[in-house]
Structures are given as C-alpha cells and as structure tokens.
Short mmCIF file of N, CA and C in Angstrom, two decimals:
data_model
loop_
_atom_site.label_atom_id
_atom_site.label_comp_id
_atom_site.label_asym_id
_atom_site.label_seq_id
_atom_site.Cartn_x
_atom_site.Cartn_y
_atom_site.Cartn_z
N UNK A 1 -165.48 -128.09 -24.94
CA UNK A 1 -166.37 -126.97 -24.70
C UNK A 1 -167.60 -127.16 -25.59
N UNK A 2 -168.76 -127.00 -24.99
CA UNK A 2 -169.99 -127.22 -25.74
C UNK A 2 -170.25 -126.04 -26.69
N UNK A 3 -171.09 -126.31 -27.67
CA UNK A 3 -171.42 -125.27 -28.65
C UNK A 3 -172.07 -124.06 -27.98
N UNK A 4 -172.96 -124.32 -26.98
CA UNK A 4 -173.63 -123.23 -26.28
C UNK A 4 -172.63 -122.35 -25.56
N UNK A 5 -171.68 -122.95 -24.88
CA UNK A 5 -170.65 -122.19 -24.17
C UNK A 5 -169.79 -121.40 -25.16
N UNK A 6 -169.45 -122.00 -26.31
CA UNK A 6 -168.64 -121.30 -27.31
C UNK A 6 -169.41 -120.11 -27.87
N UNK A 7 -170.73 -120.29 -28.13
CA UNK A 7 -171.54 -119.21 -28.65
C UNK A 7 -171.67 -118.08 -27.62
N UNK A 8 -171.91 -118.46 -26.36
CA UNK A 8 -172.01 -117.45 -25.29
C UNK A 8 -170.68 -116.69 -25.18
N UNK A 9 -169.56 -117.39 -25.21
CA UNK A 9 -168.25 -116.74 -25.16
C UNK A 9 -168.06 -115.78 -26.32
N UNK A 10 -168.48 -116.20 -27.52
CA UNK A 10 -168.34 -115.35 -28.70
C UNK A 10 -169.17 -114.07 -28.56
N UNK A 11 -170.42 -114.23 -28.11
CA UNK A 11 -171.31 -113.07 -27.99
C UNK A 11 -170.84 -112.09 -26.91
N UNK A 12 -170.24 -112.59 -25.87
CA UNK A 12 -169.79 -111.73 -24.79
C UNK A 12 -168.34 -111.28 -24.97
N UNK A 13 -167.69 -111.73 -25.99
CA UNK A 13 -166.26 -111.57 -26.19
C UNK A 13 -165.79 -110.13 -26.08
N UNK A 14 -166.33 -109.23 -26.84
CA UNK A 14 -165.83 -107.87 -26.87
C UNK A 14 -166.60 -106.94 -25.96
N UNK A 15 -167.56 -107.44 -25.26
CA UNK A 15 -168.40 -106.61 -24.43
C UNK A 15 -167.77 -106.31 -23.09
N UNK A 16 -166.96 -107.23 -22.54
CA UNK A 16 -166.41 -107.03 -21.23
C UNK A 16 -167.48 -107.12 -20.15
N UNK A 17 -168.56 -107.87 -20.42
CA UNK A 17 -169.65 -107.99 -19.47
C UNK A 17 -169.31 -108.96 -18.36
N UNK A 18 -169.80 -108.64 -17.18
CA UNK A 18 -169.70 -109.54 -16.05
C UNK A 18 -171.10 -109.72 -15.48
N UNK A 19 -171.36 -110.90 -14.91
CA UNK A 19 -172.68 -111.22 -14.37
C UNK A 19 -172.52 -111.97 -13.06
N UNK A 20 -173.46 -111.74 -12.16
CA UNK A 20 -173.68 -112.62 -11.02
C UNK A 20 -175.02 -113.26 -11.30
N UNK A 21 -175.01 -114.55 -11.61
CA UNK A 21 -176.16 -115.24 -12.20
C UNK A 21 -176.56 -114.47 -13.45
N UNK A 22 -177.76 -113.91 -13.50
CA UNK A 22 -178.16 -113.15 -14.69
C UNK A 22 -178.20 -111.65 -14.43
N UNK A 23 -177.64 -111.22 -13.32
CA UNK A 23 -177.63 -109.80 -12.96
C UNK A 23 -176.36 -109.17 -13.53
N UNK A 24 -176.49 -108.20 -14.42
CA UNK A 24 -175.28 -107.60 -15.00
C UNK A 24 -174.55 -106.72 -14.01
N UNK A 25 -173.26 -106.91 -13.92
CA UNK A 25 -172.38 -106.06 -13.12
C UNK A 25 -171.26 -105.61 -14.07
N UNK A 26 -171.62 -104.71 -14.98
CA UNK A 26 -170.79 -104.40 -16.13
C UNK A 26 -169.53 -103.62 -15.83
N UNK A 27 -169.60 -102.64 -14.96
CA UNK A 27 -168.41 -101.83 -14.72
C UNK A 27 -167.80 -102.30 -13.41
N UNK A 28 -166.77 -103.09 -13.52
CA UNK A 28 -166.07 -103.57 -12.34
C UNK A 28 -164.71 -102.88 -12.33
N UNK A 29 -164.53 -102.04 -11.30
CA UNK A 29 -163.26 -101.30 -11.25
C UNK A 29 -162.16 -102.13 -10.60
N UNK A 30 -162.53 -103.11 -9.76
CA UNK A 30 -161.53 -103.97 -9.12
C UNK A 30 -162.08 -105.35 -8.91
N UNK A 31 -161.20 -106.34 -8.98
CA UNK A 31 -161.54 -107.72 -8.59
C UNK A 31 -160.30 -108.31 -7.94
N UNK A 32 -160.49 -108.86 -6.76
CA UNK A 32 -159.37 -109.55 -6.11
C UNK A 32 -159.83 -110.94 -5.72
N UNK A 33 -158.90 -111.89 -5.81
CA UNK A 33 -159.21 -113.27 -5.48
C UNK A 33 -158.22 -113.74 -4.43
N UNK A 34 -158.75 -114.31 -3.36
CA UNK A 34 -157.93 -114.80 -2.27
C UNK A 34 -158.06 -116.31 -2.20
N UNK A 35 -156.92 -116.98 -2.12
CA UNK A 35 -156.89 -118.45 -2.01
C UNK A 35 -156.21 -118.80 -0.68
N UNK A 36 -156.95 -118.72 0.44
CA UNK A 36 -156.32 -118.93 1.74
C UNK A 36 -156.03 -120.39 2.05
N UNK A 37 -155.03 -120.59 2.89
CA UNK A 37 -154.66 -121.92 3.39
C UNK A 37 -154.48 -121.79 4.90
N UNK A 38 -155.09 -122.71 5.66
CA UNK A 38 -154.90 -122.73 7.11
C UNK A 38 -153.65 -123.54 7.41
N UNK A 39 -152.80 -123.00 8.27
CA UNK A 39 -151.55 -123.67 8.64
C UNK A 39 -151.56 -123.85 10.15
N UNK A 40 -151.32 -125.08 10.62
CA UNK A 40 -151.26 -125.32 12.05
C UNK A 40 -149.82 -125.44 12.50
N UNK A 41 -149.56 -124.89 13.67
CA UNK A 41 -148.22 -124.97 14.25
C UNK A 41 -148.34 -125.54 15.66
N UNK A 42 -147.35 -126.37 16.02
CA UNK A 42 -147.33 -126.97 17.35
C UNK A 42 -145.94 -126.77 17.95
N UNK A 43 -145.95 -126.60 19.24
CA UNK A 43 -144.69 -126.42 19.96
C UNK A 43 -144.11 -127.79 20.29
N UNK A 44 -142.82 -127.96 20.08
CA UNK A 44 -142.14 -129.23 20.38
C UNK A 44 -141.27 -129.06 21.61
N UNK A 45 -140.55 -130.11 21.98
CA UNK A 45 -139.81 -130.18 23.23
C UNK A 45 -138.91 -129.00 23.51
N UNK A 46 -138.12 -128.56 22.57
CA UNK A 46 -137.14 -127.50 22.80
C UNK A 46 -137.74 -126.10 22.66
N UNK A 47 -139.05 -125.99 22.58
CA UNK A 47 -139.68 -124.69 22.49
C UNK A 47 -139.86 -124.17 21.08
N UNK A 48 -139.47 -124.94 20.09
CA UNK A 48 -139.63 -124.51 18.69
C UNK A 48 -141.03 -124.83 18.21
N UNK A 49 -141.55 -124.00 17.35
CA UNK A 49 -142.83 -124.27 16.71
C UNK A 49 -142.58 -124.96 15.38
N UNK A 50 -143.32 -126.00 15.13
CA UNK A 50 -143.23 -126.68 13.84
C UNK A 50 -144.59 -126.62 13.17
N UNK A 51 -144.58 -126.55 11.86
CA UNK A 51 -145.80 -126.59 11.08
C UNK A 51 -145.96 -128.00 10.56
N UNK A 52 -147.10 -128.61 10.89
CA UNK A 52 -147.27 -130.00 10.51
C UNK A 52 -148.37 -130.25 9.50
N UNK A 53 -149.34 -129.36 9.38
CA UNK A 53 -150.40 -129.58 8.39
C UNK A 53 -150.85 -128.26 7.77
N UNK A 54 -151.36 -128.38 6.57
CA UNK A 54 -152.01 -127.25 5.91
C UNK A 54 -153.34 -127.72 5.36
N UNK A 55 -154.28 -126.80 5.27
CA UNK A 55 -155.60 -127.15 4.75
C UNK A 55 -156.07 -126.00 3.85
N UNK A 56 -156.45 -126.34 2.65
CA UNK A 56 -156.96 -125.34 1.69
C UNK A 56 -158.33 -124.88 2.12
N UNK A 57 -158.53 -123.58 2.15
CA UNK A 57 -159.82 -122.99 2.48
C UNK A 57 -160.52 -122.58 1.19
N UNK A 58 -161.79 -122.17 1.30
CA UNK A 58 -162.55 -121.75 0.13
C UNK A 58 -162.03 -120.39 -0.36
N UNK A 59 -162.05 -120.24 -1.68
CA UNK A 59 -161.59 -118.98 -2.24
C UNK A 59 -162.62 -117.88 -1.99
N UNK A 60 -162.08 -116.66 -1.90
CA UNK A 60 -162.90 -115.48 -1.65
C UNK A 60 -162.63 -114.48 -2.77
N UNK A 61 -163.70 -113.92 -3.33
CA UNK A 61 -163.56 -112.93 -4.39
C UNK A 61 -164.21 -111.64 -3.93
N UNK A 62 -163.46 -110.54 -4.02
CA UNK A 62 -163.97 -109.21 -3.71
C UNK A 62 -164.03 -108.41 -4.99
N UNK A 63 -165.20 -107.82 -5.27
CA UNK A 63 -165.34 -107.01 -6.49
C UNK A 63 -165.91 -105.64 -6.11
N UNK A 64 -165.53 -104.65 -6.88
CA UNK A 64 -166.09 -103.31 -6.76
C UNK A 64 -166.88 -103.05 -8.03
N UNK A 65 -168.16 -102.84 -7.87
CA UNK A 65 -169.07 -102.67 -9.00
C UNK A 65 -169.62 -101.25 -9.00
N UNK A 66 -169.51 -100.56 -10.12
CA UNK A 66 -170.13 -99.25 -10.29
C UNK A 66 -171.28 -99.46 -11.26
N UNK A 67 -172.51 -99.34 -10.74
CA UNK A 67 -173.70 -99.59 -11.56
C UNK A 67 -174.39 -98.26 -11.87
N UNK A 68 -174.18 -97.77 -13.08
CA UNK A 68 -174.83 -96.54 -13.55
C UNK A 68 -175.88 -96.84 -14.62
N UNK A 69 -176.28 -98.11 -14.72
CA UNK A 69 -177.24 -98.49 -15.75
C UNK A 69 -178.63 -97.96 -15.40
N UNK A 70 -179.53 -98.06 -16.34
CA UNK A 70 -180.90 -97.61 -16.12
C UNK A 70 -181.65 -98.53 -15.16
N UNK A 71 -181.12 -99.73 -14.92
CA UNK A 71 -181.76 -100.71 -14.04
C UNK A 71 -181.02 -100.87 -12.72
N UNK A 72 -180.34 -99.84 -12.26
CA UNK A 72 -179.52 -99.98 -11.07
C UNK A 72 -180.34 -100.30 -9.82
N UNK A 73 -181.58 -99.82 -9.72
CA UNK A 73 -182.41 -100.14 -8.57
C UNK A 73 -182.85 -101.61 -8.59
N UNK A 74 -183.20 -102.11 -9.76
CA UNK A 74 -183.60 -103.51 -9.91
C UNK A 74 -182.40 -104.41 -9.62
N UNK A 75 -181.23 -104.06 -10.14
CA UNK A 75 -180.03 -104.86 -9.89
C UNK A 75 -179.71 -104.91 -8.40
N UNK A 76 -179.83 -103.79 -7.70
CA UNK A 76 -179.57 -103.75 -6.26
C UNK A 76 -180.54 -104.66 -5.52
N UNK A 77 -181.81 -104.59 -5.88
CA UNK A 77 -182.83 -105.43 -5.22
C UNK A 77 -182.55 -106.91 -5.47
N UNK A 78 -182.20 -107.28 -6.70
CA UNK A 78 -181.92 -108.68 -7.03
C UNK A 78 -180.67 -109.19 -6.29
N UNK A 79 -179.65 -108.37 -6.19
CA UNK A 79 -178.44 -108.76 -5.44
C UNK A 79 -178.77 -108.96 -3.96
N UNK A 80 -179.60 -108.09 -3.40
CA UNK A 80 -179.97 -108.22 -1.99
C UNK A 80 -180.79 -109.50 -1.75
N UNK A 81 -181.65 -109.86 -2.70
CA UNK A 81 -182.43 -111.09 -2.57
C UNK A 81 -181.51 -112.31 -2.57
N UNK A 82 -180.50 -112.30 -3.46
CA UNK A 82 -179.56 -113.42 -3.48
C UNK A 82 -178.77 -113.51 -2.18
N UNK A 83 -178.42 -112.38 -1.61
CA UNK A 83 -177.73 -112.34 -0.32
C UNK A 83 -178.59 -112.91 0.79
N UNK A 84 -179.85 -112.48 0.85
CA UNK A 84 -180.77 -112.92 1.91
C UNK A 84 -181.08 -114.41 1.81
N UNK A 85 -181.25 -114.91 0.60
CA UNK A 85 -181.60 -116.32 0.41
C UNK A 85 -180.38 -117.23 0.60
N UNK A 86 -179.19 -116.70 0.43
CA UNK A 86 -177.99 -117.53 0.54
C UNK A 86 -177.87 -118.52 -0.61
N UNK A 87 -178.43 -118.17 -1.76
CA UNK A 87 -178.40 -119.07 -2.91
C UNK A 87 -177.00 -119.17 -3.50
N UNK A 88 -176.72 -120.32 -4.09
CA UNK A 88 -175.47 -120.48 -4.83
C UNK A 88 -175.57 -119.67 -6.11
N UNK A 89 -174.51 -118.95 -6.44
CA UNK A 89 -174.50 -118.13 -7.65
C UNK A 89 -173.28 -118.49 -8.48
N UNK A 90 -173.35 -118.09 -9.74
CA UNK A 90 -172.21 -118.23 -10.65
C UNK A 90 -171.78 -116.82 -11.04
N UNK A 91 -170.50 -116.54 -10.92
CA UNK A 91 -169.96 -115.22 -11.23
C UNK A 91 -169.17 -115.33 -12.51
N UNK A 92 -169.62 -114.61 -13.56
CA UNK A 92 -168.94 -114.56 -14.85
C UNK A 92 -168.17 -113.25 -14.89
N UNK A 93 -166.86 -113.31 -15.04
CA UNK A 93 -166.04 -112.10 -15.01
C UNK A 93 -165.43 -111.81 -16.38
N UNK A 94 -165.90 -110.76 -17.02
CA UNK A 94 -165.32 -110.21 -18.26
C UNK A 94 -164.93 -111.24 -19.30
N UNK A 95 -165.77 -112.22 -19.52
CA UNK A 95 -165.52 -113.22 -20.56
C UNK A 95 -164.25 -114.04 -20.30
N UNK A 96 -163.69 -113.91 -19.12
CA UNK A 96 -162.41 -114.56 -18.87
C UNK A 96 -162.53 -115.68 -17.85
N UNK A 97 -163.20 -115.42 -16.76
CA UNK A 97 -163.26 -116.39 -15.66
C UNK A 97 -164.70 -116.68 -15.29
N UNK A 98 -164.96 -117.93 -14.89
CA UNK A 98 -166.26 -118.34 -14.38
C UNK A 98 -166.05 -118.97 -13.02
N UNK A 99 -166.73 -118.47 -12.03
CA UNK A 99 -166.63 -118.98 -10.67
C UNK A 99 -167.99 -119.54 -10.28
N UNK A 100 -168.04 -120.86 -10.05
CA UNK A 100 -169.30 -121.53 -9.72
C UNK A 100 -169.34 -121.85 -8.23
N UNK A 101 -170.55 -122.18 -7.76
CA UNK A 101 -170.78 -122.52 -6.35
C UNK A 101 -170.28 -121.43 -5.42
N UNK A 102 -170.65 -120.21 -5.72
CA UNK A 102 -170.30 -119.07 -4.89
C UNK A 102 -171.55 -118.61 -4.14
N UNK A 103 -171.35 -117.96 -3.01
CA UNK A 103 -172.46 -117.36 -2.27
C UNK A 103 -172.05 -115.92 -1.96
N UNK A 104 -173.03 -115.02 -2.03
CA UNK A 104 -172.74 -113.62 -1.71
C UNK A 104 -172.66 -113.52 -0.18
N UNK A 105 -171.49 -113.14 0.30
CA UNK A 105 -171.28 -113.06 1.74
C UNK A 105 -171.53 -111.65 2.28
N UNK A 106 -171.28 -110.64 1.46
CA UNK A 106 -171.42 -109.28 1.94
C UNK A 106 -171.65 -108.34 0.75
N UNK A 107 -172.51 -107.37 0.95
CA UNK A 107 -172.69 -106.28 -0.02
C UNK A 107 -172.58 -104.98 0.75
N UNK A 108 -171.63 -104.17 0.37
CA UNK A 108 -171.49 -102.85 0.96
C UNK A 108 -171.83 -101.85 -0.13
N UNK A 109 -172.80 -101.00 0.16
CA UNK A 109 -173.30 -100.05 -0.84
C UNK A 109 -172.80 -98.65 -0.51
N UNK A 110 -172.23 -98.00 -1.50
CA UNK A 110 -171.71 -96.65 -1.33
C UNK A 110 -172.50 -95.69 -2.23
N UNK A 111 -172.99 -94.62 -1.65
CA UNK A 111 -173.66 -93.57 -2.41
C UNK A 111 -172.86 -92.28 -2.23
N UNK A 112 -172.77 -91.51 -3.29
CA UNK A 112 -172.06 -90.25 -3.18
C UNK A 112 -172.83 -89.17 -3.95
N UNK A 113 -172.50 -87.92 -3.66
CA UNK A 113 -173.18 -86.82 -4.34
C UNK A 113 -172.83 -86.76 -5.83
N UNK A 114 -171.68 -87.33 -6.20
CA UNK A 114 -171.24 -87.34 -7.60
C UNK A 114 -171.95 -88.39 -8.44
N UNK A 115 -172.53 -89.37 -7.79
CA UNK A 115 -173.17 -90.47 -8.50
C UNK A 115 -174.67 -90.44 -8.17
N UNK A 116 -175.43 -89.70 -8.94
CA UNK A 116 -176.84 -89.47 -8.62
C UNK A 116 -177.73 -90.62 -9.10
N UNK A 117 -177.45 -91.20 -10.23
CA UNK A 117 -178.29 -92.26 -10.80
C UNK A 117 -177.49 -93.56 -10.86
N UNK A 118 -177.20 -94.12 -9.71
CA UNK A 118 -176.46 -95.35 -9.66
C UNK A 118 -175.91 -95.61 -8.29
N UNK A 119 -175.23 -96.73 -8.16
CA UNK A 119 -174.62 -97.13 -6.89
C UNK A 119 -173.25 -97.72 -7.15
N UNK A 120 -172.44 -97.69 -6.11
CA UNK A 120 -171.18 -98.42 -6.09
C UNK A 120 -171.33 -99.49 -5.03
N UNK A 121 -170.97 -100.72 -5.38
CA UNK A 121 -171.07 -101.84 -4.45
C UNK A 121 -169.70 -102.46 -4.25
N UNK A 122 -169.41 -102.84 -3.01
CA UNK A 122 -168.30 -103.73 -2.72
C UNK A 122 -168.95 -105.06 -2.37
N UNK A 123 -168.71 -106.08 -3.19
CA UNK A 123 -169.36 -107.38 -3.02
C UNK A 123 -168.31 -108.44 -2.71
N UNK A 124 -168.59 -109.26 -1.69
CA UNK A 124 -167.71 -110.36 -1.32
C UNK A 124 -168.42 -111.67 -1.66
N UNK A 125 -167.76 -112.50 -2.47
CA UNK A 125 -168.28 -113.81 -2.84
C UNK A 125 -167.37 -114.87 -2.22
N UNK A 126 -167.96 -115.91 -1.66
CA UNK A 126 -167.20 -117.00 -1.07
C UNK A 126 -167.60 -118.31 -1.72
N UNK A 127 -166.63 -119.13 -2.05
CA UNK A 127 -166.91 -120.43 -2.66
C UNK A 127 -167.46 -121.39 -1.62
N UNK A 128 -168.43 -122.19 -2.03
CA UNK A 128 -169.04 -123.18 -1.16
C UNK A 128 -168.71 -124.56 -1.72
N UNK A 129 -168.22 -125.45 -0.87
CA UNK A 129 -167.98 -126.83 -1.29
C UNK A 129 -169.23 -127.63 -0.99
N UNK A 130 -169.74 -128.34 -1.99
CA UNK A 130 -170.92 -129.17 -1.83
C UNK A 130 -170.44 -130.59 -1.53
N UNK A 131 -170.85 -131.11 -0.37
CA UNK A 131 -170.41 -132.45 0.02
C UNK A 131 -171.63 -133.33 0.26
N UNK A 132 -171.40 -134.62 0.20
CA UNK A 132 -172.45 -135.59 0.41
C UNK A 132 -171.92 -136.61 1.42
N UNK A 133 -172.67 -136.85 2.49
CA UNK A 133 -172.26 -137.84 3.49
C UNK A 133 -172.67 -139.23 3.04
N UNK A 134 -171.80 -140.20 3.29
CA UNK A 134 -172.14 -141.59 2.98
C UNK A 134 -171.61 -142.46 4.11
N UNK A 135 -172.26 -143.58 4.29
CA UNK A 135 -171.85 -144.53 5.32
C UNK A 135 -171.34 -145.79 4.63
N UNK A 136 -170.34 -146.41 5.26
CA UNK A 136 -169.83 -147.66 4.74
C UNK A 136 -169.46 -148.56 5.89
N UNK A 137 -169.61 -149.84 5.69
CA UNK A 137 -169.21 -150.82 6.70
C UNK A 137 -167.74 -151.11 6.52
N UNK A 138 -167.04 -151.16 7.65
CA UNK A 138 -165.62 -151.41 7.63
C UNK A 138 -165.38 -152.76 8.30
N UNK A 139 -164.71 -153.64 7.59
CA UNK A 139 -164.40 -154.94 8.15
C UNK A 139 -163.04 -154.85 8.84
N UNK A 140 -163.01 -155.24 10.11
CA UNK A 140 -161.80 -155.13 10.90
C UNK A 140 -161.49 -156.49 11.51
N UNK A 141 -160.24 -156.88 11.46
CA UNK A 141 -159.81 -158.09 12.14
C UNK A 141 -159.55 -157.71 13.60
N UNK A 142 -160.50 -158.08 14.48
CA UNK A 142 -160.44 -157.63 15.87
C UNK A 142 -159.31 -158.30 16.64
N UNK A 143 -158.81 -159.44 16.18
CA UNK A 143 -157.70 -160.08 16.86
C UNK A 143 -156.44 -159.24 16.71
N UNK A 144 -156.25 -158.62 15.53
CA UNK A 144 -155.08 -157.79 15.29
C UNK A 144 -155.18 -156.43 15.98
N UNK A 145 -156.37 -155.88 16.07
CA UNK A 145 -156.52 -154.56 16.67
C UNK A 145 -156.66 -154.60 18.18
N UNK A 146 -157.01 -155.76 18.71
CA UNK A 146 -157.16 -155.89 20.16
C UNK A 146 -158.44 -155.28 20.69
N UNK A 147 -159.45 -155.11 19.84
CA UNK A 147 -160.72 -154.56 20.31
C UNK A 147 -161.81 -155.58 20.11
N UNK A 148 -162.96 -155.31 20.65
CA UNK A 148 -164.07 -156.23 20.48
C UNK A 148 -165.25 -155.47 19.89
N UNK A 149 -166.23 -156.19 19.47
CA UNK A 149 -167.43 -155.54 18.94
C UNK A 149 -167.70 -155.97 17.52
N UNK A 150 -168.81 -155.50 17.03
CA UNK A 150 -169.24 -155.86 15.69
C UNK A 150 -168.67 -154.92 14.64
N UNK A 151 -169.34 -154.88 13.52
CA UNK A 151 -168.89 -154.05 12.41
C UNK A 151 -168.95 -152.58 12.80
N UNK A 152 -167.98 -151.83 12.37
CA UNK A 152 -167.92 -150.39 12.66
C UNK A 152 -168.44 -149.63 11.45
N UNK A 153 -169.08 -148.50 11.69
CA UNK A 153 -169.58 -147.65 10.62
C UNK A 153 -168.72 -146.39 10.58
N UNK A 154 -168.29 -146.05 9.40
CA UNK A 154 -167.45 -144.87 9.21
C UNK A 154 -168.20 -143.88 8.32
N UNK A 155 -168.29 -142.65 8.77
CA UNK A 155 -168.91 -141.59 7.98
C UNK A 155 -167.82 -140.84 7.24
N UNK A 156 -168.03 -140.64 5.97
CA UNK A 156 -167.07 -139.88 5.16
C UNK A 156 -167.82 -138.85 4.35
N UNK A 157 -167.13 -137.79 3.99
CA UNK A 157 -167.73 -136.77 3.15
C UNK A 157 -167.04 -136.78 1.80
N UNK A 158 -167.83 -136.73 0.75
CA UNK A 158 -167.30 -136.72 -0.61
C UNK A 158 -167.89 -135.55 -1.35
N UNK A 159 -167.09 -134.94 -2.21
CA UNK A 159 -167.61 -133.88 -3.06
C UNK A 159 -168.43 -134.55 -4.16
N UNK A 160 -169.67 -134.08 -4.31
CA UNK A 160 -170.57 -134.75 -5.24
C UNK A 160 -170.70 -133.96 -6.54
N UNK A 161 -171.19 -134.63 -7.53
CA UNK A 161 -171.51 -133.99 -8.81
C UNK A 161 -172.78 -133.18 -8.64
N UNK A 162 -172.97 -132.15 -9.46
CA UNK A 162 -174.20 -131.39 -9.36
C UNK A 162 -175.42 -132.24 -9.70
N UNK A 163 -176.52 -131.98 -9.00
CA UNK A 163 -177.76 -132.70 -9.29
C UNK A 163 -178.35 -132.16 -10.58
N UNK A 164 -179.34 -132.86 -11.09
CA UNK A 164 -179.98 -132.41 -12.34
C UNK A 164 -180.66 -131.06 -12.13
N UNK A 165 -181.20 -130.81 -10.94
CA UNK A 165 -181.83 -129.51 -10.67
C UNK A 165 -180.78 -128.40 -10.69
N UNK A 166 -179.60 -128.66 -10.14
CA UNK A 166 -178.53 -127.66 -10.15
C UNK A 166 -178.05 -127.40 -11.57
N UNK A 167 -177.89 -128.46 -12.36
CA UNK A 167 -177.47 -128.31 -13.75
C UNK A 167 -178.51 -127.52 -14.54
N UNK A 168 -179.79 -127.82 -14.29
CA UNK A 168 -180.86 -127.11 -15.00
C UNK A 168 -180.84 -125.62 -14.66
N UNK A 169 -180.60 -125.30 -13.38
CA UNK A 169 -180.56 -123.90 -12.96
C UNK A 169 -179.40 -123.16 -13.64
N UNK A 170 -178.23 -123.80 -13.74
CA UNK A 170 -177.08 -123.18 -14.39
C UNK A 170 -177.37 -122.98 -15.87
N UNK A 171 -178.00 -123.97 -16.50
CA UNK A 171 -178.34 -123.84 -17.92
C UNK A 171 -179.34 -122.72 -18.16
N UNK A 172 -180.29 -122.54 -17.22
CA UNK A 172 -181.24 -121.43 -17.34
C UNK A 172 -180.50 -120.08 -17.27
N UNK A 173 -179.56 -119.98 -16.36
CA UNK A 173 -178.78 -118.74 -16.24
C UNK A 173 -177.98 -118.53 -17.50
N UNK A 174 -177.35 -119.60 -18.03
CA UNK A 174 -176.57 -119.49 -19.25
C UNK A 174 -177.44 -119.01 -20.41
N UNK A 175 -178.66 -119.55 -20.53
CA UNK A 175 -179.52 -119.15 -21.63
C UNK A 175 -179.99 -117.71 -21.46
N UNK A 176 -180.22 -117.27 -20.22
CA UNK A 176 -180.61 -115.87 -19.99
C UNK A 176 -179.48 -114.93 -20.39
N UNK A 177 -178.26 -115.28 -20.04
CA UNK A 177 -177.11 -114.46 -20.41
C UNK A 177 -176.95 -114.44 -21.92
N UNK A 178 -177.12 -115.57 -22.55
CA UNK A 178 -177.00 -115.66 -24.00
C UNK A 178 -178.06 -114.80 -24.69
N UNK A 179 -179.28 -114.83 -24.16
CA UNK A 179 -180.36 -114.03 -24.74
C UNK A 179 -180.07 -112.54 -24.58
N UNK A 180 -179.62 -112.13 -23.41
CA UNK A 180 -179.30 -110.71 -23.18
C UNK A 180 -178.16 -110.26 -24.09
N UNK A 181 -177.15 -111.11 -24.23
CA UNK A 181 -176.00 -110.75 -25.07
C UNK A 181 -176.42 -110.65 -26.54
N UNK A 182 -177.24 -111.59 -27.01
CA UNK A 182 -177.65 -111.55 -28.40
C UNK A 182 -178.57 -110.38 -28.68
N UNK A 183 -179.44 -110.01 -27.68
CA UNK A 183 -180.33 -108.86 -27.85
C UNK A 183 -179.53 -107.56 -27.94
N UNK A 184 -178.44 -107.47 -27.18
CA UNK A 184 -177.66 -106.23 -27.20
C UNK A 184 -176.79 -106.12 -28.44
N UNK A 185 -176.50 -107.24 -29.09
CA UNK A 185 -175.67 -107.21 -30.29
C UNK A 185 -176.52 -106.88 -31.52
N UNK A 186 -177.70 -107.47 -31.57
CA UNK A 186 -178.52 -107.29 -32.76
C UNK A 186 -179.46 -106.19 -32.57
#
C-alpha cells in the first residue's frame, strides 16, 4: 500500500465518508452488492435439463444516499453529469471498500415533505470491464486439419492495464479526496 493511500485511509478512518469520484455521499443508509453469474441449461435426450456452463457477470452496487449537506444541489448536478457522460467512476465506501471502473447506471431521486433541504437518491453502479482487442497469426498444419488456405487470424480480447491517462485521473480524484479530508480535520 502506498504512502498516499495509507494517509488517505488514516484521514478518512473515523469519518465514515463515502465518495463517488470526488462527490461526497456521506449518509448512506443502505448498500447492496450483487455478483451475478449467467448459467446456461440445455435439454438432453431424455428430457432432462443439464447445466453446462457458467459465466461471471459484472457486479452491481445499489446505494441509498441521503444528502442533507449544504451542497446537495451541486452534488445532484455533478452526479447527473457523470450519469449523462457515462464516465468511469470510483466508489469509495466508508473507508472500507473501493470499487473501480464503475459507471452510474441509474439515479432515482426521492423528495419528501419531511426533507426540505436535501435529497434522497437510489443510485445503481455497474462495473465495466475494460478490454483490448489484439490480433495474432496462428500457424496451423493444414494436412492434419484437412483444410486449405493461408495463415488464419484470430481476434482475442484481453483485460488491459489502465492507461497513464486513467491512472492520472484516479490520482487526481485521490488527491481531491485527501485535500477535502485534511481540510475537514484541521
């Protein structure tokens, strides 16, 4: 763990702060995490269904945020901008969990007569897998396969490391969170 991450963790330790990028979502009444798996079933000769494959899907996080801060209108506007742009976000939950490569899939806003200066949001975050396509030449012994033709090209997808621009963006968010946390402590 880097020194910056340790310092950020220390400053946020007793605060119970949560953030979506640098937007504070401090009062979270609920958080649920779903780790779905797709399961395929096929019917066989005697009419029985068998399950032959499973595939891990992207995780989904649902949070309920009650924003009664003095900046609740600005926070709402910033969350809506992230939703419209479809930008990748990082969700920091109560100094405990960090979820990267997430996108805001849905924001449901609730207003009530009891909550005059603030909003309640139901926010759905979905994990995005970043892949990179690459091509490679495959050498095939055509006598063994019984086919003809030249070299075949196979496309494959690989999960890639973050680019320097992505790393820089995350570091900027980390430094913003660190600055906010240190300002509120001192």
